[in-house]
PDB file of C-alpha atoms in Angstrom:
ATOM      1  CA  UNK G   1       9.840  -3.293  19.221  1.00 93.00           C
ATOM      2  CA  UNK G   2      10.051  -1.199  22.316  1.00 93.00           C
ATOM      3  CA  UNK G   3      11.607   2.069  20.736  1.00 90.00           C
ATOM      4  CA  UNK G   4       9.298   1.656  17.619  1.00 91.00           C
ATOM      5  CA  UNK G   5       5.994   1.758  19.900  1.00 93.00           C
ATOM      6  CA  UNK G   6       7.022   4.233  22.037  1.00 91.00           C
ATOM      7  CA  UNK G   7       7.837   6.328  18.886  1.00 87.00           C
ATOM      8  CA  UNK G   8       4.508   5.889  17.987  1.00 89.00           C
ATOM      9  CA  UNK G   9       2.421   6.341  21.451  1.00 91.00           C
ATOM     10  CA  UNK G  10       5.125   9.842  21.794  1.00 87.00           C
ATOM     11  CA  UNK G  11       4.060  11.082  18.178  1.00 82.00           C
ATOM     12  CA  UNK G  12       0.200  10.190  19.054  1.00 83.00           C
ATOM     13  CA  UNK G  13      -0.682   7.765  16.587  1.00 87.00           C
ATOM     14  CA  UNK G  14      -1.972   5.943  19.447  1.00 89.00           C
ATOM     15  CA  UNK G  15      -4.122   8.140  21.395  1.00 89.00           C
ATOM     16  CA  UNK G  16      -4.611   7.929  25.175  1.00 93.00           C
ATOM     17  CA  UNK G  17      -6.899   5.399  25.770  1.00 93.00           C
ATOM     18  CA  UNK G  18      -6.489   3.398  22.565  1.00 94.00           C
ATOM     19  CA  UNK G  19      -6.489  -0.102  22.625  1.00 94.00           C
ATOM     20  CA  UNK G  20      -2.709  -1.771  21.223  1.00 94.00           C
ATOM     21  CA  UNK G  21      -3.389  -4.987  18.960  1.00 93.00           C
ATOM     22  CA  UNK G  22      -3.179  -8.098  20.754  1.00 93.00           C
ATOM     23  CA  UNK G  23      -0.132 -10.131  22.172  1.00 93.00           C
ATOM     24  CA  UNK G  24      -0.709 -12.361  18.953  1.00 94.00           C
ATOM     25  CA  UNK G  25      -0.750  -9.395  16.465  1.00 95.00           C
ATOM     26  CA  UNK G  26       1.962  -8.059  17.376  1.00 95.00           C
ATOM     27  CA  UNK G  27       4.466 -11.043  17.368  1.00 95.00           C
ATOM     28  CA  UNK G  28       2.976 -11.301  14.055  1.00 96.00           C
ATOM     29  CA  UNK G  29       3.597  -7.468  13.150  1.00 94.00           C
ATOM     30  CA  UNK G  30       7.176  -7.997  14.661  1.00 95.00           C
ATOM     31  CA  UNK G  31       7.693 -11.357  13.791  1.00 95.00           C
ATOM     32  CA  UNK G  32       8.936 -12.070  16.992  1.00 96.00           C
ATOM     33  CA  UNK G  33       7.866 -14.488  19.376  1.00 95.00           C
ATOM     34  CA  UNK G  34       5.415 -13.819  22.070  1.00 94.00           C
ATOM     35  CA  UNK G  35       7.939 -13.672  24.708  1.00 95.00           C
ATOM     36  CA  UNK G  36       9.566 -10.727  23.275  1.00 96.00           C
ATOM     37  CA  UNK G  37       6.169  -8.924  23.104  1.00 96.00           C
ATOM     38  CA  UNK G  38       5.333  -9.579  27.019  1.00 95.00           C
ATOM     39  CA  UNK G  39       9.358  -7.844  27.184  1.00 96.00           C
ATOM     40  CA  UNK G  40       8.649  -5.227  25.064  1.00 95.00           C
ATOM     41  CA  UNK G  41       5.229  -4.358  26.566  1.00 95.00           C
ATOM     42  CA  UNK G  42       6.295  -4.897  30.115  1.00 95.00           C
ATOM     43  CA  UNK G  43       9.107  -1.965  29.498  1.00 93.00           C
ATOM     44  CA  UNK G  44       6.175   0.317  28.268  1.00 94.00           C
ATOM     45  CA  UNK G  45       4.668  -0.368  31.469  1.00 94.00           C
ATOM     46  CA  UNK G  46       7.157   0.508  33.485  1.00 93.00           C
ATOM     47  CA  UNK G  47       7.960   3.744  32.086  1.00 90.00           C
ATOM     48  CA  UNK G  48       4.081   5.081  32.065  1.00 92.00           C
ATOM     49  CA  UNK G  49       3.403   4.611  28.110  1.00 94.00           C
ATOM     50  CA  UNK G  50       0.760   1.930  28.263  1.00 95.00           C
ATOM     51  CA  UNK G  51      -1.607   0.353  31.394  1.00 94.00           C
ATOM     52  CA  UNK G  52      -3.643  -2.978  31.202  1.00 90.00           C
ATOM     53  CA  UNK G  53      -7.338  -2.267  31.554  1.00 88.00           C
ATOM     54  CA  UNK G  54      -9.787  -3.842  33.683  1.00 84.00           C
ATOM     55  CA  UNK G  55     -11.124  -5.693  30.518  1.00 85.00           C
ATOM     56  CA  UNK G  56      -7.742  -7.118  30.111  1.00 85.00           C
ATOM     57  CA  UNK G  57      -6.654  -5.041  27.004  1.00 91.00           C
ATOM     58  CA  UNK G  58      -3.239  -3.216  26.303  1.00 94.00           C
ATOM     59  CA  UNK G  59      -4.115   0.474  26.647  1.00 95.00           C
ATOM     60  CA  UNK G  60      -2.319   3.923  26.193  1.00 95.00           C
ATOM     61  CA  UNK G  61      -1.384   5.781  28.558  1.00 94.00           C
ATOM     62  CA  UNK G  62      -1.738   9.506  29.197  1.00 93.00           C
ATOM     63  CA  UNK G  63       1.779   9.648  29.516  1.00 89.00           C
ATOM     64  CA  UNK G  64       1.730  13.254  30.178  1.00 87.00           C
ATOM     65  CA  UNK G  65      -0.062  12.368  33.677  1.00 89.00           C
ATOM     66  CA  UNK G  66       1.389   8.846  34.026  1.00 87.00           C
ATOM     67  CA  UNK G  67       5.275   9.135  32.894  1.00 87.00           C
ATOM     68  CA  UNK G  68       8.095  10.592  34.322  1.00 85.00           C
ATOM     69  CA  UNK G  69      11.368  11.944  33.509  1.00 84.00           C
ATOM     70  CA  UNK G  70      13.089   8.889  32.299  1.00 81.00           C
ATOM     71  CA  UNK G  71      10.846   9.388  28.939  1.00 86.00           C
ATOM     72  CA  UNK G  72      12.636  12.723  28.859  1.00 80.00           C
ATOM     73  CA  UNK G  73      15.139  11.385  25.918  1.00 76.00           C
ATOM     74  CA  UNK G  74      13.034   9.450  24.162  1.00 81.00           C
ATOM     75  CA  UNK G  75      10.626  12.701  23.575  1.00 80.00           C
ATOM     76  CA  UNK G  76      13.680  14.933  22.433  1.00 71.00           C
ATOM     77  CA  UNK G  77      14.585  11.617  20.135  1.00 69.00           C
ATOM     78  CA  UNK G  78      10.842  11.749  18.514  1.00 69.00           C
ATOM     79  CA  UNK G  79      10.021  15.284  18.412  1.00 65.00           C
ATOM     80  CA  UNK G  80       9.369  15.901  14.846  1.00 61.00           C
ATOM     81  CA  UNK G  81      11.107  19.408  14.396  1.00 58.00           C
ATOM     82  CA  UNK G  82      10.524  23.093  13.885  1.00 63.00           C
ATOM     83  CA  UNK G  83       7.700  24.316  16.390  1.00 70.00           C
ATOM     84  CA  UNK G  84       7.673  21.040  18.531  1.00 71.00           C
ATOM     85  CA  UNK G  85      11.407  20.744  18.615  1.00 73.00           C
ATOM     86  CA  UNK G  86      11.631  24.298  20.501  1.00 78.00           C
ATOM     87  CA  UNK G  87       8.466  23.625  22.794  1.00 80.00           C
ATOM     88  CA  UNK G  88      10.171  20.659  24.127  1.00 80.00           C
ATOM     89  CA  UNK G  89      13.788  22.478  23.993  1.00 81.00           C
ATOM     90  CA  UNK G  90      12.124  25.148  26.405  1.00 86.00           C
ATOM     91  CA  UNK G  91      10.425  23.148  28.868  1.00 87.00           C
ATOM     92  CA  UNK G  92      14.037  21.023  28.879  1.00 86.00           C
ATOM     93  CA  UNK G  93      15.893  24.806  29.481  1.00 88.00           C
ATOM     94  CA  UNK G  94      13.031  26.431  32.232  1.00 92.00           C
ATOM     95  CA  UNK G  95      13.479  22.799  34.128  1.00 92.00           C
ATOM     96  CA  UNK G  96      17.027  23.336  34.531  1.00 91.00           C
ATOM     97  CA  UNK G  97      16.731  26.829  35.187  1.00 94.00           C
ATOM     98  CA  UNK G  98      14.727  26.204  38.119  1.00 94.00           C
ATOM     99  CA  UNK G  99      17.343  23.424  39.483  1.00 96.00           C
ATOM    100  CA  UNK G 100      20.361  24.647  38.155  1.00 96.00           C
ATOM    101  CA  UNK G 101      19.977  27.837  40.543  1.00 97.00           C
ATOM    102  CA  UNK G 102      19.026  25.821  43.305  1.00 98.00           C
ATOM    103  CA  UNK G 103      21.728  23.326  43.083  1.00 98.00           C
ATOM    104  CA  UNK G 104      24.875  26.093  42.306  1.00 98.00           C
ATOM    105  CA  UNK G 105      22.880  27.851  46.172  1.00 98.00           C
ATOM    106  CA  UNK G 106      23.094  24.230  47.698  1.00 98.00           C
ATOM    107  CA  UNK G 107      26.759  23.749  46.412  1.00 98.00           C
ATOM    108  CA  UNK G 108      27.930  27.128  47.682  1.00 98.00           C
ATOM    109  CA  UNK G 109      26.390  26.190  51.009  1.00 98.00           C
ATOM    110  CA  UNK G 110      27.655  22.359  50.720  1.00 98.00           C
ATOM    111  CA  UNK G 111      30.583  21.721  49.230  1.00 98.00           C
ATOM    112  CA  UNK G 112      33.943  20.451  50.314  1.00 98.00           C
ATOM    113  CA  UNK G 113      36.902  22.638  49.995  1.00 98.00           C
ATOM    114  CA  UNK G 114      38.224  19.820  47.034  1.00 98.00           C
ATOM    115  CA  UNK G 115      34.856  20.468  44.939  1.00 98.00           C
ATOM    116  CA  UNK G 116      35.287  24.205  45.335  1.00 98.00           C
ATOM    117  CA  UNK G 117      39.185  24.435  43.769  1.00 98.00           C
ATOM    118  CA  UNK G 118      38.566  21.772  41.426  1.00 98.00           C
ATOM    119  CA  UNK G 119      35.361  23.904  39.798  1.00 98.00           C
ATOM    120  CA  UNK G 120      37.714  26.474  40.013  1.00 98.00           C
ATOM    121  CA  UNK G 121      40.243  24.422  37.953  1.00 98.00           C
ATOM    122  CA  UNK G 122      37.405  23.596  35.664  1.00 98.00           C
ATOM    123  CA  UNK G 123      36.417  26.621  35.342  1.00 97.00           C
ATOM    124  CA  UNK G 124      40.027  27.807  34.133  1.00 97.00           C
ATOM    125  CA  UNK G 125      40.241  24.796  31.822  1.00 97.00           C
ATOM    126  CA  UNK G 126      36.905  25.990  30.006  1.00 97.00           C
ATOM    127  CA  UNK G 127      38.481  29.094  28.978  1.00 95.00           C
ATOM    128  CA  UNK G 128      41.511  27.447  27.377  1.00 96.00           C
ATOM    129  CA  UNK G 129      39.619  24.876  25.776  1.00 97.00           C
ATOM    130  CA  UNK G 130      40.934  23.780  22.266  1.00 96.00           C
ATOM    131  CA  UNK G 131      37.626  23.076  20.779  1.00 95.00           C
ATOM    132  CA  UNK G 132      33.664  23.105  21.477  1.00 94.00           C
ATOM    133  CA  UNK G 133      33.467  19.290  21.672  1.00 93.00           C
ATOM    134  CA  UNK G 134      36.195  19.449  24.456  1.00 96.00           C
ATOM    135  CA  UNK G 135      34.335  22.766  26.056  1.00 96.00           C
ATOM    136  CA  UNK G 136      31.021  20.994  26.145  1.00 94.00           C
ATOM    137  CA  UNK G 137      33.299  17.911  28.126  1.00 95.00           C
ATOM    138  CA  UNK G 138      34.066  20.250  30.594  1.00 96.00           C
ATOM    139  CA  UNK G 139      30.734  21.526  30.891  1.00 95.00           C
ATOM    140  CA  UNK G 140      29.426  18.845  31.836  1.00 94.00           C
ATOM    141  CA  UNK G 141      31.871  18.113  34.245  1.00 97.00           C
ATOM    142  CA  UNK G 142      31.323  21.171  35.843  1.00 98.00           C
ATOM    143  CA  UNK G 143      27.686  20.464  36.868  1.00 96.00           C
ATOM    144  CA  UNK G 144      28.754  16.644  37.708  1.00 97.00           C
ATOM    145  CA  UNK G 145      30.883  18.931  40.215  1.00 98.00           C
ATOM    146  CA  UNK G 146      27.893  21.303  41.419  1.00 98.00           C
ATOM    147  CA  UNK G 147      25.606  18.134  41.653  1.00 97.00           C
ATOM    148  CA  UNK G 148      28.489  16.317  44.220  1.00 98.00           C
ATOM    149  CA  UNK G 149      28.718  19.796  46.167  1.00 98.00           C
ATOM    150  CA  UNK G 150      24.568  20.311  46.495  1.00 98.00           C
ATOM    151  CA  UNK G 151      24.598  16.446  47.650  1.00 98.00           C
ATOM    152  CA  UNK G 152      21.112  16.411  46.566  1.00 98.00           C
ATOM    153  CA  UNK G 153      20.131  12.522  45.393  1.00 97.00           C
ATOM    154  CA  UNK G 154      16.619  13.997  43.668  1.00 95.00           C
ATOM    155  CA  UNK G 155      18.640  17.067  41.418  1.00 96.00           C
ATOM    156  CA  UNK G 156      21.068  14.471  40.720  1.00 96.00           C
ATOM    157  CA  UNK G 157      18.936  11.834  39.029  1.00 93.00           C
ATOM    158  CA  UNK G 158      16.470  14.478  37.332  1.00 92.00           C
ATOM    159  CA  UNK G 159      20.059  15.845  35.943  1.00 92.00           C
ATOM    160  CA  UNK G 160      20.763  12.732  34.406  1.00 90.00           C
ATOM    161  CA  UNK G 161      17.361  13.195  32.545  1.00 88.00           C
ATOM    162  CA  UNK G 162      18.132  16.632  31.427  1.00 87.00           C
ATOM    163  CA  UNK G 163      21.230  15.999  29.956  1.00 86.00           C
ATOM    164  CA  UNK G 164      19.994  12.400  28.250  1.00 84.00           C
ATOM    165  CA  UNK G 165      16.797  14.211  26.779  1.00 81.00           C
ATOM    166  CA  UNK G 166      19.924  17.213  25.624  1.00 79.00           C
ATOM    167  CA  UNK G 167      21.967  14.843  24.172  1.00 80.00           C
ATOM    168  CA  UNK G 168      19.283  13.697  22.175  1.00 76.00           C
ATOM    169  CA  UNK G 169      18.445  16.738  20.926  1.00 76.00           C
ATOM    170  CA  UNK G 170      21.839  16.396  18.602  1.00 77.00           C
ATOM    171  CA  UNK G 171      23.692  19.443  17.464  1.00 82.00           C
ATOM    172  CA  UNK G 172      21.224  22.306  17.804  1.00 77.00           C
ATOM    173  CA  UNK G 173      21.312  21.758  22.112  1.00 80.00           C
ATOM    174  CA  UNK G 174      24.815  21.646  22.186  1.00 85.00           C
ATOM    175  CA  UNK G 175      25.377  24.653  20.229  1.00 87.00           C
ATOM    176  CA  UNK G 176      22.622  26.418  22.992  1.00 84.00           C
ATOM    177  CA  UNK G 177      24.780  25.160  25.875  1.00 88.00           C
ATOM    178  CA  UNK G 178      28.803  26.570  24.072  1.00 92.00           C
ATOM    179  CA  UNK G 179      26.980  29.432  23.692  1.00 90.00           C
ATOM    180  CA  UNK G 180      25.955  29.966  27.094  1.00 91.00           C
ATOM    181  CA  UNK G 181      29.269  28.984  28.424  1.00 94.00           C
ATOM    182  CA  UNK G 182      30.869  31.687  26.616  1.00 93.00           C
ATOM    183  CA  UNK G 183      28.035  34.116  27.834  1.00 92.00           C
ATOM    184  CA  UNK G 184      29.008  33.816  31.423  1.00 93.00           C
ATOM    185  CA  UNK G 185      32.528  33.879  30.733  1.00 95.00           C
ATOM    186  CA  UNK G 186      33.280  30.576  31.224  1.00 96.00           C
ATOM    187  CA  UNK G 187      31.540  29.758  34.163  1.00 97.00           C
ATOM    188  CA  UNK G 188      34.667  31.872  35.787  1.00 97.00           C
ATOM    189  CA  UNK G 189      32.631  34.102  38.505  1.00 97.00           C
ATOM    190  CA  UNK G 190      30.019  31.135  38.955  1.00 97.00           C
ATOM    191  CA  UNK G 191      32.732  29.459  40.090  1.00 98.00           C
ATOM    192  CA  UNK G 192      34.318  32.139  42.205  1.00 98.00           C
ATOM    193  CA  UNK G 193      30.922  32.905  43.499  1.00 98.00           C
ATOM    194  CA  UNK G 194      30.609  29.327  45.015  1.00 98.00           C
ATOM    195  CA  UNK G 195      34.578  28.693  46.029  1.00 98.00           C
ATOM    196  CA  UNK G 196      33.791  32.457  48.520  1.00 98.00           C
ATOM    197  CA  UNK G 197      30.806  30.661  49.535  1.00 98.00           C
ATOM    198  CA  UNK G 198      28.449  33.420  47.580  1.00 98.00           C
ATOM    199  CA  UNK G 199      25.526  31.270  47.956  1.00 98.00           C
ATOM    200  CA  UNK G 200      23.094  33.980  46.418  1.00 98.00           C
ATOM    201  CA  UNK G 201      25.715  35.642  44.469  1.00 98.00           C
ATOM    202  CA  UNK G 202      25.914  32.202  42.239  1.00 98.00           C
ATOM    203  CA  UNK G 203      22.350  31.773  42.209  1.00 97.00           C
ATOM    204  CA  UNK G 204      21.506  35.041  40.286  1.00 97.00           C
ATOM    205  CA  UNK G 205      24.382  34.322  38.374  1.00 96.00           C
ATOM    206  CA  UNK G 206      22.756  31.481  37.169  1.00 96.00           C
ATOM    207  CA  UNK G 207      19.248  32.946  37.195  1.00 95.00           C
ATOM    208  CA  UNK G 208      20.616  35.151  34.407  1.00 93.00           C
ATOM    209  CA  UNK G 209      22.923  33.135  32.014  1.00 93.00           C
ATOM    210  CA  UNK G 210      20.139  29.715  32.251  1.00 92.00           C
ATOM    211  CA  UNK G 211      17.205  32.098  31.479  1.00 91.00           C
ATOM    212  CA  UNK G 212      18.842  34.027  28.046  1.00 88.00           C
ATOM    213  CA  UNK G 213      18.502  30.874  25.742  1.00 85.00           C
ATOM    214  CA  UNK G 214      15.016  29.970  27.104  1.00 88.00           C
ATOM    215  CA  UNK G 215      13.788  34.235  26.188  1.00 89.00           C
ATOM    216  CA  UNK G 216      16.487  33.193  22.926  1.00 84.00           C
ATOM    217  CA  UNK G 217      14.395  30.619  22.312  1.00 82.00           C
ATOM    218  CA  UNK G 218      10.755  31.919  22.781  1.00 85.00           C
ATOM    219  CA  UNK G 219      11.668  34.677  20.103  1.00 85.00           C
ATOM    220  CA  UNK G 220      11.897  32.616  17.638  1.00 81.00           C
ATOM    221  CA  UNK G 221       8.458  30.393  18.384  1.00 76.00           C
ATOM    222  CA  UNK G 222       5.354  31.355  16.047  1.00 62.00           C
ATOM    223  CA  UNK G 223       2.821  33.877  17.553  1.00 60.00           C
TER     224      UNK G 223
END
């Protein structure tokens, strides 16, 4: 009941502001009892989809205003493809652009000898990786490793978004992201760049490989 409303508040067949049928309605709807609809509804809540009005009705949210980033997956899971698929794929890639650079700075700054060898390892293990599901493994691994070495708590958690809201985007994200990993070699010099303590060095590093599949991407958009 949960996923099947907030597929339809995301796709906007509720608009902001709209009313949702009552309690009773939607048990009915559902057949489910009403229990499960005060659940269902309180979960809405809590992630920004819907409010309860003064009056005492169920309304939409503007959950562009209201939400935050744990929606992040749910909008890659509804997006209905083609134009709005890439729109949402680019503000995904320009959000991580923006932290990615600052966390590889913080983690060349921050990190513990063991984080810097072992992206170093990582790094080396990338290269000789016998497949793309195993590189994308390691990929991700690698920024679980830059995350621990920023020690940031707030780049952390909105990673976790970013790579939920990827994840859902299936196939066509992951191919964006073993692409870029080949791009910049592997992550090899990023990683140098932060074991030497480069701070700036790995920030332009990953300035330019994060921004080529957001420009990749814009090419391809409608004028």
């Amino acid at each position: 009941m949960f996923d099947q409303l907030a597929a339809e508040i995301l796709s906007e067949r509720y608009a902001t502001g709209a009313a949702l049928p009552a309690e009773r309605a939607l048990a009915d709807i559902f057949r489910v009892n009403r229990h499960v609809v005060r659940e269902a509804l309180k979960r809405l809540e809590q992630v920004g989809l819907i409010m309860t009005a003064r009056s005492g009705r169920t309304e939409v949210s503007d959950f562009k205003r209201e939400a935050g980033l744990e929606i992040l997956a749910m909008m890659a899971g509804h997006a209905r493809g083609g134009d709005e698929s890439t729109r949402y794929m680019i503000s995904v890639l320009e959000m991580r652009a923006l932290i990615g650079a600052d966390v590889v700075r913080l983690c060349a700054l921050r990190a513990s000898d063991e984080v810097r060898q072992e992206l170093l390892r990582t790094a080396k293990a990338m290269r000789a990786a016998a497949s793309d599901d195993a590189l994308f493994d390691l990929e991700v691994r690698f920024w679980q490793l830059l995350l621990d070495g920023a020690n940031n708590i707030a780049y952390r958690l909105a990673f976790n978004s970013l790579l939920k809201g990827a994840l859902a985007m299936g196939e066509v994200a992951r191919q964006w992201s073993i692409a870029e990993i080949k791009n910049s070699d592997f992550r090899k010099p990023l990683s140098k760049a932060i074991a030497a303590g480069r701070a700036q060095e790995a920030e332009e590093l990953t300035k330019k490989s994060m921004r080529a599949p957001i420009e990749a991407l814009q090419a391809t958009q409608r004028p």
